[in-house]
Structure formats: structure tokens, C-alpha cells
Amino acid sequence: MEVEDLLQECLKAAEASRLNPVVSAAMRMDYSSSRDLLCAELAFLLQEAVEMKWPFVPEKWQYKKSVSFNDKTNLSDLISKHLTQLLVLLKTSIMAQEGPSAMAVVFLVDRFIYWRDESSQLLKIAKLLHHQHPDTPIAPQLVIRQARVYVNSGRLQKAEYILSSLINNSGTTGCWVYHTDSDRVLIQAVSVQVRGVILQKLGLWLQAAELIWASLVGFYSLPQPDKKGIGTSLGLLANIMVSMNDGDFHTFRTNPVIDMKSLLGNTSHRLLSAAHAAKMAVVCGQYTPLYVLTNAVLLFGEKTHKPQGRGREVDFRLVESSTVLMAKHRAEQQERKSHKKVVLGGRTLTKRQPNQHQRAVKITFQ
């Protein structure tokens, strides 16, 4: 059965369960059977999700300094392999009135469903579960997912309301229990990152760069820096610096709140800074910035006259590093043939002038 059909069945089950909450013995049996069929790794993940062990489903490599080959296998691969099984469990959990289990499954499949552009269905299920089981916590990842969906559909005010609430209230959302203060900081950092994406979509490059930088401060402030968050923000920053003009870049680089030299070096050239940010993003495990890196190097070559002395050496080093990284990327793609990429289209938004709160750079992570 197709994923879309299973999601539709889960949605119908959630609507029916709300109208008629009676649970039969057969429903309980179906739930127990579908849960018992999970492999040990998925069963362990599901239990951790129920216990609110993490606000985002983590990857194996995300918080490690040294990453082995096995660590580079994303959880999305495991989940995609068993997606049908998890959605069957979601349906039986809903019918058996097992709110915590159902919400945990929604939490686990959320990211993969988002890549398939089916988040609207899954979020409807989550809302129905929340109405029926108000004491069941909703993962912050799902709250931020709703903000991302609002951004993609152009409802920026709704997205801003969600993100501002998470930032200003230290990530507090419903009855979700944080195990550490650093988890709150993580939620704030991701919320700031998504606000930066909003401004990027609007073409407000300087303001977007300032917020993305603030998110980097949050990710680096964690006891174990979040490599996935850092890589994503660096990739976004690279894209933004390629798009912004030299005047905005100078304003950004010389902002006393932003210590750009400590992270991206002392270069004063916008495209070289973009290339360096993209290269760092690749190291953190995100592969899409490879193309930004190559583009930045090519643009730098077009905009600069024939370099003299060491300038020429810098050019060749960047081109060489991008070539090596591209080769590494192709090799890893061959090893990960089962991974299916889904490219989602975005809605084009109209530019608008920044207001006062959009220009705010100084964000306190509590």
C-alpha cells in the first residue's frame, strides 16, 4: 500500500476514534501485534520517543567528533525501510487509543514524511491526537515542522508566531519535558535558523545572515555542538553570501556582535567567505553545500582579474578542494544507492522591507 493511502487511513482512523472512542479487544490485539513486529532498533527508538529523550530525532553522527562509516547511515534510511510498518502501527495505535505510542510514531516518521511533501496530512493527525489526548506531549520537532509548513505555504505570520513563542519561552511547548537545558537552547537555535530562512526567501540577505549567524552561536554553545545544525546553518550562510551584495557583506562582516573571523577566517571577499562556509558545512555532514562551494569559486574567478602571486594559489586551492569533495560525494552516493532524494518545490514570496524586530541580531539563548 502506498504511503499516501496509509496516511489517509490513519487520518480517517483518527477522525473516527475521536467520534467513537470505544476500543474493542480486536483493536488492542492489532496494536500489540503491530508493535511486536518492530525490529529491536525501531522498538528502542519508539520507546525513547515516548520517554521524550530528545526534542529532535537525532542522527548517529550528529554529536560525534569522530565519525565512522556506520555512523554515516542516517536514521531516515532505517525509517524509510520500515515506513509502511510504522504507519500501520500508527493506525492501530490510534484505534487502540494509545496516544503516547501514536504521537511517538508521528514524531519518528515526521522528517521522512516532510521529504515526501505529505506533512500536511501527518500534522492533521497530530492535531486530532492532541485534541483527543491533551496530556500527551507533542515533540518540539513537530511544532517547528508546522512552522516550516506555514513558511512553505506563504503563511509567514503564523510561522513567525510559532517561532517567536519558542524563542522567547526557551522552547517551552505544551507538556513536553526537557531533560537538559541544552535541549531548550537547541530548540531556540533551530527556531532562529528557520526565521533566517524566512528572511532569505524574502531576499533580505543581510537580516537573514544575521539570524543564521545567531543560530550558529546557539549550536556551538551546546555541550556537544550540533554538527547537523551547524552544517545546515553554514550551508544557508554560504547561499546567502553568494546572493547578497558587497555592501551588505561588509556591513555583516564588520558588525561588532558577529565575530566572523573566528569561524570563517580573515578573508574580506564575499565569495571566498561563502566558499569557506560551504566547505565547513560539508565537513559537518551536509552534502548540498558542495554545489554552493563550486559556484562560489567559479563566480570568484569571473569577478576577479588575473590574480598576482598568492592570490592565484588561493584560487587553485579552493578549486582543488571542491574537486576532491565532489569526488568524495559521488563515491558516497554510490554506496548509498538505496537513499532516495526528494526535491520539494517552494512558493515564491514577494520582497518586503525589514521591520524593527527582523533586524534584531542579539539573541540570548537561555
Short mmCIF file of C-alpha atoms in Angstrom, two decimals:
data_model
loop_
_atom_site.label_atom_id
_atom_site.label_comp_id
_atom_site.label_asym_id
_atom_site.label_seq_id
_atom_site.Cartn_x
_atom_site.Cartn_y
_atom_site.Cartn_z
CA MET A 1 0.00 0.00 0.00
CA GLU A 2 1.26 3.50 -0.87
CA VAL A 3 2.37 5.88 1.87
CA GLU A 4 -0.27 8.42 0.83
CA ASP A 5 -3.03 5.81 1.18
CA LEU A 6 -1.77 4.70 4.59
CA LEU A 7 -1.67 8.31 5.81
CA GLN A 8 -5.23 8.79 4.59
CA GLU A 9 -6.31 5.67 6.50
CA CYS A 10 -4.58 6.95 9.65
CA LEU A 11 -6.35 10.29 9.29
CA LYS A 12 -9.73 8.57 8.90
CA ALA A 13 -8.96 6.39 11.93
CA ALA A 14 -8.11 9.49 14.00
CA GLU A 15 -11.37 11.19 12.99
CA ALA A 16 -13.42 8.05 13.71
CA SER A 17 -11.65 7.43 17.02
CA ARG A 18 -12.49 10.94 18.17
CA LEU A 19 -16.19 10.42 17.46
CA ASN A 20 -16.29 6.88 18.88
CA PRO A 21 -13.54 6.27 21.46
CA VAL A 22 -14.66 2.72 22.29
CA VAL A 23 -11.79 0.22 21.98
CA SER A 24 -12.53 -3.41 21.20
CA ALA A 25 -10.40 -6.42 22.10
CA ALA A 26 -9.58 -6.89 18.41
CA MET A 27 -8.23 -3.34 18.21
CA ARG A 28 -5.96 -3.95 21.19
CA MET A 29 -4.78 -7.22 19.65
CA ASP A 30 -3.96 -5.47 16.35
CA TYR A 31 -1.97 -2.81 18.20
CA SER A 32 0.02 -5.38 20.19
CA SER A 33 0.75 -7.43 17.07
CA SER A 34 1.96 -4.46 15.01
CA ARG A 35 4.18 -3.25 17.85
CA ASP A 36 5.68 -6.72 18.39
CA LEU A 37 6.66 -6.86 14.71
CA LEU A 38 9.07 -3.92 15.05
CA CYS A 39 12.76 -4.71 14.84
CA ALA A 40 14.78 -4.14 18.03
CA GLU A 41 16.29 -0.85 16.82
CA LEU A 42 12.91 0.64 15.88
CA ALA A 43 11.30 -0.57 19.12
CA PHE A 44 14.11 1.11 21.07
CA LEU A 45 13.69 4.37 19.11
CA LEU A 46 9.94 4.32 19.68
CA GLN A 47 10.37 3.88 23.43
CA GLU A 48 12.87 6.75 23.57
CA ALA A 49 10.43 8.95 21.66
CA VAL A 50 7.66 8.10 24.16
CA GLU A 51 10.02 8.98 27.03
CA MET A 52 10.91 12.36 25.42
CA LYS A 53 14.62 11.55 25.34
CA TRP A 54 15.31 14.13 22.64
CA PRO A 55 13.41 17.12 21.15
CA PHE A 56 14.59 16.15 17.64
CA VAL A 57 15.16 12.65 16.30
CA PRO A 58 18.98 12.56 16.33
CA GLU A 59 21.35 11.09 13.77
CA LYS A 60 24.24 8.83 14.84
CA TRP A 61 26.89 11.27 13.58
CA GLN A 62 25.23 14.46 14.81
CA TYR A 63 27.08 14.92 18.11
CA LYS A 64 30.26 12.93 17.43
CA LYS A 65 33.70 14.43 16.84
CA SER A 66 34.99 11.33 15.06
CA VAL A 67 32.52 9.71 12.66
CA SER A 68 32.88 6.13 11.45
CA PHE A 69 31.36 4.71 8.26
CA ASN A 70 28.50 3.11 10.21
CA ASP A 71 27.66 6.44 11.85
CA LYS A 72 27.01 7.98 8.44
CA THR A 73 23.93 5.78 7.99
CA ASN A 74 21.07 8.15 8.69
CA LEU A 75 18.06 7.10 10.73
CA SER A 76 15.99 8.18 7.74
CA ASP A 77 17.32 5.10 5.94
CA LEU A 78 16.09 2.84 8.75
CA ILE A 79 12.74 4.62 8.92
CA SER A 80 12.21 4.64 5.15
CA LYS A 81 12.87 0.91 5.05
CA HIS A 82 10.15 0.31 7.67
CA LEU A 83 7.87 3.25 6.85
CA THR A 84 4.88 1.11 5.91
CA GLN A 85 5.25 -0.90 9.12
CA LEU A 86 5.41 2.29 11.20
CA LEU A 87 2.30 3.74 9.55
CA VAL A 88 0.41 0.51 10.22
CA LEU A 89 1.48 0.85 13.86
CA LEU A 90 0.27 4.45 13.82
CA LYS A 91 -3.16 3.36 12.61
CA THR A 92 -3.50 0.57 15.18
CA SER A 93 -2.25 2.88 17.96
CA ILE A 94 -4.91 5.44 17.07
CA MET A 95 -7.68 2.83 17.02
CA ALA A 96 -6.50 1.36 20.35
CA GLN A 97 -6.46 4.85 21.95
CA GLU A 98 -2.71 4.54 22.62
CA GLY A 99 -1.99 8.28 22.46
CA PRO A 100 1.69 8.27 23.56
CA SER A 101 2.57 5.48 21.14
CA ALA A 102 0.73 7.12 18.24
CA MET A 103 2.36 10.51 18.84
CA ALA A 104 5.77 8.85 19.11
CA VAL A 105 5.29 7.24 15.69
CA VAL A 106 4.28 10.63 14.25
CA PHE A 107 7.48 12.04 15.76
CA LEU A 108 9.67 9.31 14.21
CA VAL A 109 8.24 9.46 10.68
CA ASP A 110 7.86 13.25 10.58
CA ARG A 111 11.11 14.11 8.81
CA PHE A 112 10.73 11.45 6.14
CA ILE A 113 7.10 12.37 5.50
CA TYR A 114 8.19 16.01 5.12
CA TRP A 115 10.66 14.99 2.41
CA ARG A 116 7.74 13.30 0.60
CA ASP A 117 5.72 16.54 0.82
CA GLU A 118 2.99 14.87 2.92
CA SER A 119 3.44 16.83 6.16
CA SER A 120 0.00 18.45 5.99
CA GLN A 121 -1.66 15.03 6.40
CA LEU A 122 0.63 13.99 9.24
CA LEU A 123 0.16 17.28 11.10
CA LYS A 124 -3.63 16.91 10.83
CA ILE A 125 -3.29 13.52 12.50
CA ALA A 126 -1.10 15.05 15.22
CA LYS A 127 -3.70 17.77 15.89
CA LEU A 128 -6.52 15.23 16.17
CA LEU A 129 -4.42 13.15 18.57
CA HIS A 130 -3.69 16.26 20.63
CA HIS A 131 -7.39 17.10 20.91
CA GLN A 132 -8.23 13.56 21.97
CA HIS A 133 -5.20 13.09 24.26
CA PRO A 134 -4.35 16.59 25.54
CA ASP A 135 -1.96 15.22 28.17
CA THR A 136 0.19 13.53 25.52
CA PRO A 137 3.20 15.75 24.75
CA ILE A 138 3.96 16.93 21.22
CA ALA A 139 7.64 16.90 20.27
CA PRO A 140 9.18 20.34 19.57
CA GLN A 141 10.30 18.92 16.21
CA LEU A 142 6.62 18.67 15.21
CA VAL A 143 5.89 22.21 16.40
CA ILE A 144 8.76 23.55 14.29
CA ARG A 145 7.61 21.35 11.40
CA GLN A 146 4.28 23.17 11.48
CA ALA A 147 6.18 26.46 11.24
CA ARG A 148 8.15 25.16 8.24
CA VAL A 149 4.93 24.09 6.51
CA TYR A 150 3.47 27.55 7.12
CA VAL A 151 6.60 29.10 5.59
CA ASN A 152 6.35 26.90 2.50
CA SER A 153 2.69 27.82 2.04
CA GLY A 154 3.37 31.55 2.46
CA ARG A 155 1.63 31.96 5.84
CA LEU A 156 4.56 33.79 7.36
CA GLN A 157 2.68 35.41 10.26
CA LYS A 158 1.59 32.03 11.61
CA ALA A 159 5.15 30.72 11.25
CA GLU A 160 6.56 33.81 12.99
CA TYR A 161 4.12 33.37 15.88
CA ILE A 162 5.24 29.76 16.49
CA LEU A 163 8.94 30.54 16.17
CA SER A 164 8.80 33.67 18.33
CA SER A 165 6.97 31.74 21.04
CA LEU A 166 9.64 29.02 21.07
CA ILE A 167 12.48 31.58 21.13
CA ASN A 168 11.00 33.81 23.83
CA ASN A 169 9.80 30.95 26.06
CA SER A 170 13.03 28.91 25.98
CA GLY A 171 11.48 26.22 23.81
CA THR A 172 8.50 25.58 26.09
CA THR A 173 5.73 23.77 24.23
CA GLY A 174 2.76 22.19 26.00
CA CYS A 175 3.61 19.41 28.44
CA TRP A 176 6.87 18.36 26.77
CA VAL A 177 9.55 17.73 29.40
CA TYR A 178 13.14 18.73 28.63
CA HIS A 179 15.82 16.56 30.23
CA THR A 180 18.55 19.21 29.92
CA ASP A 181 18.73 22.97 29.46
CA SER A 182 20.84 22.40 26.36
CA ASP A 183 17.80 20.85 24.66
CA ARG A 184 15.99 24.15 25.15
CA VAL A 185 18.92 26.00 23.59
CA LEU A 186 18.78 23.61 20.63
CA ILE A 187 15.11 24.41 20.03
CA GLN A 188 15.81 28.15 20.23
CA ALA A 189 18.70 27.83 17.78
CA VAL A 190 16.62 25.90 15.24
CA SER A 191 13.77 28.40 15.59
CA VAL A 192 16.18 31.28 14.90
CA GLN A 193 17.53 29.33 11.91
CA VAL A 194 14.05 28.94 10.42
CA ARG A 195 13.38 32.66 10.91
CA GLY A 196 16.57 33.27 8.96
CA VAL A 197 15.22 31.06 6.17
CA ILE A 198 12.07 33.21 6.06
CA LEU A 199 14.13 36.36 5.52
CA GLN A 200 16.27 34.54 2.95
CA LYS A 201 13.15 33.65 0.96
CA LEU A 202 12.14 37.32 1.07
CA GLY A 203 15.51 38.40 -0.29
CA LEU A 204 16.53 40.22 2.90
CA TRP A 205 20.07 38.88 2.72
CA LEU A 206 21.69 40.93 5.48
CA GLN A 207 18.95 40.28 8.02
CA ALA A 208 18.87 36.59 7.08
CA ALA A 209 22.64 36.29 7.52
CA GLU A 210 22.44 37.90 10.96
CA LEU A 211 19.84 35.39 12.15
CA ILE A 212 21.67 32.41 10.67
CA TRP A 213 24.80 33.58 12.49
CA ALA A 214 22.80 33.78 15.73
CA SER A 215 21.68 30.18 15.19
CA LEU A 216 25.34 29.15 14.79
CA VAL A 217 26.10 30.74 18.16
CA GLY A 218 23.35 28.60 19.67
CA PHE A 219 24.51 25.34 18.05
CA TYR A 220 28.13 25.92 19.09
CA SER A 221 27.09 26.78 22.67
CA LEU A 222 25.74 23.26 23.28
CA PRO A 223 27.83 20.92 25.48
CA GLN A 224 28.25 18.79 22.35
CA PRO A 225 27.96 21.11 19.32
CA ASP A 226 25.19 20.03 16.96
CA LYS A 227 27.03 19.14 13.74
CA LYS A 228 23.81 18.77 11.77
CA GLY A 229 22.51 22.19 12.85
CA ILE A 230 25.92 23.80 12.28
CA GLY A 231 26.21 22.23 8.83
CA THR A 232 22.73 23.39 7.85
CA SER A 233 23.33 26.95 9.06
CA LEU A 234 26.72 27.15 7.34
CA GLY A 235 25.15 25.92 4.10
CA LEU A 236 22.43 28.55 4.39
CA LEU A 237 25.00 31.24 5.19
CA ALA A 238 27.03 30.24 2.11
CA ASN A 239 23.96 30.59 -0.11
CA ILE A 240 23.10 33.94 1.42
CA MET A 241 26.62 35.33 0.98
CA VAL A 242 26.61 34.31 -2.69
CA SER A 243 23.33 36.21 -3.16
CA MET A 244 23.98 39.37 -1.08
CA ASN A 245 25.79 42.42 -2.46
CA ASP A 246 29.25 43.52 -1.34
CA GLY A 247 27.84 46.41 0.72
CA ASP A 248 25.62 44.14 2.80
CA PHE A 249 28.51 41.71 3.19
CA HIS A 250 30.76 44.48 4.51
CA THR A 251 28.06 45.52 7.00
CA PHE A 252 27.67 41.91 8.11
CA ARG A 253 31.41 41.25 8.37
CA THR A 254 32.12 44.41 10.39
CA ASN A 255 29.18 44.00 12.79
CA PRO A 256 30.75 44.09 16.29
CA VAL A 257 28.29 41.43 17.51
CA ILE A 258 29.49 38.99 14.82
CA ASP A 259 32.99 37.55 15.19
CA MET A 260 33.19 36.26 11.64
CA LYS A 261 36.99 35.96 11.70
CA SER A 262 36.89 33.25 14.39
CA LEU A 263 34.82 30.93 12.20
CA LEU A 264 35.40 31.84 8.56
CA GLY A 265 38.88 33.35 8.71
CA ASN A 266 40.11 36.82 7.88
CA THR A 267 39.12 36.98 4.21
CA SER A 268 37.29 40.14 3.19
CA HIS A 269 35.95 38.71 -0.07
CA ARG A 270 32.30 37.73 -0.06
CA LEU A 271 32.58 34.73 -2.40
CA LEU A 272 35.68 33.33 -0.72
CA SER A 273 33.83 33.54 2.60
CA ALA A 274 30.86 31.75 1.01
CA ALA A 275 33.18 29.03 -0.31
CA HIS A 276 34.78 28.57 3.10
CA ALA A 277 31.36 28.36 4.80
CA ALA A 278 30.23 25.76 2.25
CA LYS A 279 33.42 23.75 2.75
CA MET A 280 32.88 23.74 6.53
CA ALA A 281 29.26 22.70 6.02
CA VAL A 282 30.42 19.65 4.05
CA VAL A 283 32.73 18.65 6.88
CA CYS A 284 29.76 18.77 9.26
CA GLY A 285 27.97 16.15 7.18
CA GLN A 286 25.65 18.11 4.92
CA TYR A 287 26.37 17.46 1.24
CA THR A 288 24.29 20.05 -0.64
CA PRO A 289 26.74 22.93 0.10
CA LEU A 290 29.21 21.23 -2.27
CA TYR A 291 27.39 22.84 -5.15
CA VAL A 292 27.41 26.24 -3.44
CA LEU A 293 31.15 25.87 -2.91
CA THR A 294 31.80 25.17 -6.59
CA ASN A 295 29.50 28.02 -7.66
CA ALA A 296 31.23 30.46 -5.31
CA VAL A 297 34.67 29.50 -6.66
CA LEU A 298 33.52 29.94 -10.26
CA LEU A 299 31.90 33.30 -9.53
CA PHE A 300 35.03 34.43 -7.73
CA GLY A 301 37.08 33.57 -10.81
CA GLU A 302 34.71 35.52 -13.07
CA LYS A 303 34.65 38.63 -10.89
CA THR A 304 38.40 38.85 -10.22
CA HIS A 305 41.10 39.97 -12.65
CA LYS A 306 44.11 37.73 -13.21
CA PRO A 307 45.48 37.21 -9.70
CA GLN A 308 49.03 38.03 -8.77
CA GLY A 309 51.27 35.94 -6.51
CA ARG A 310 49.47 34.24 -3.61
CA GLY A 311 46.02 35.21 -4.87
CA ARG A 312 46.43 32.70 -7.68
CA GLU A 313 47.40 29.99 -5.18
CA VAL A 314 44.26 30.60 -3.12
CA ASP A 315 42.12 30.18 -6.24
CA PHE A 316 43.72 26.85 -7.15
CA ARG A 317 43.49 25.51 -3.59
CA LEU A 318 39.77 26.21 -3.49
CA VAL A 319 39.15 24.63 -6.87
CA GLU A 320 41.22 21.59 -5.87
CA SER A 321 39.38 21.19 -2.55
CA SER A 322 35.99 21.47 -4.24
CA THR A 323 37.02 18.82 -6.79
CA VAL A 324 38.14 16.44 -4.03
CA LEU A 325 34.92 16.98 -2.09
CA MET A 326 32.84 16.42 -5.22
CA ALA A 327 34.64 13.12 -5.85
CA LYS A 328 34.05 12.08 -2.23
CA HIS A 329 30.39 13.00 -2.56
CA ARG A 330 29.94 10.89 -5.72
CA ALA A 331 31.65 7.90 -4.07
CA GLU A 332 29.38 8.10 -1.02
CA GLN A 333 26.33 8.44 -3.28
CA GLN A 334 27.27 5.15 -4.95
CA GLU A 335 27.47 3.49 -1.53
CA ARG A 336 24.08 4.84 -0.57
CA LYS A 337 22.07 3.79 -3.65
CA SER A 338 19.02 2.97 -1.58
CA HIS A 339 18.69 6.54 -0.36
CA LYS A 340 16.07 8.37 -2.40
CA LYS A 341 16.24 12.14 -2.63
CA VAL A 342 13.00 14.09 -2.98
CA VAL A 343 13.21 17.68 -4.15
CA LEU A 344 10.35 19.81 -2.90
CA GLY A 345 9.20 22.94 -4.69
CA GLY A 346 8.82 26.17 -2.75
CA ARG A 347 6.40 29.02 -3.16
CA THR A 348 7.85 32.30 -4.47
CA LEU A 349 7.44 35.11 -1.95
CA THR A 350 7.42 38.85 -2.51
CA LYS A 351 10.18 41.01 -1.05
CA ARG A 352 9.27 43.30 1.82
CA GLN A 353 11.15 45.84 3.87
CA PRO A 354 12.52 44.65 7.21
CA ASN A 355 10.78 45.84 10.32
CA GLN A 356 12.45 46.51 13.63
CA HIS A 357 12.23 43.01 15.12
CA GLN A 358 13.61 41.45 11.95
CA ARG A 359 16.82 43.49 12.32
CA ALA A 360 17.46 42.17 15.83
CA VAL A 361 20.71 40.23 15.94
CA LYS A 362 21.42 39.86 19.62
CA ILE A 363 19.55 36.78 20.79
CA THR A 364 20.03 35.34 24.24
CA PHE A 365 19.99 31.54 24.49
CA GLN A 366 18.74 30.55 27.93
#
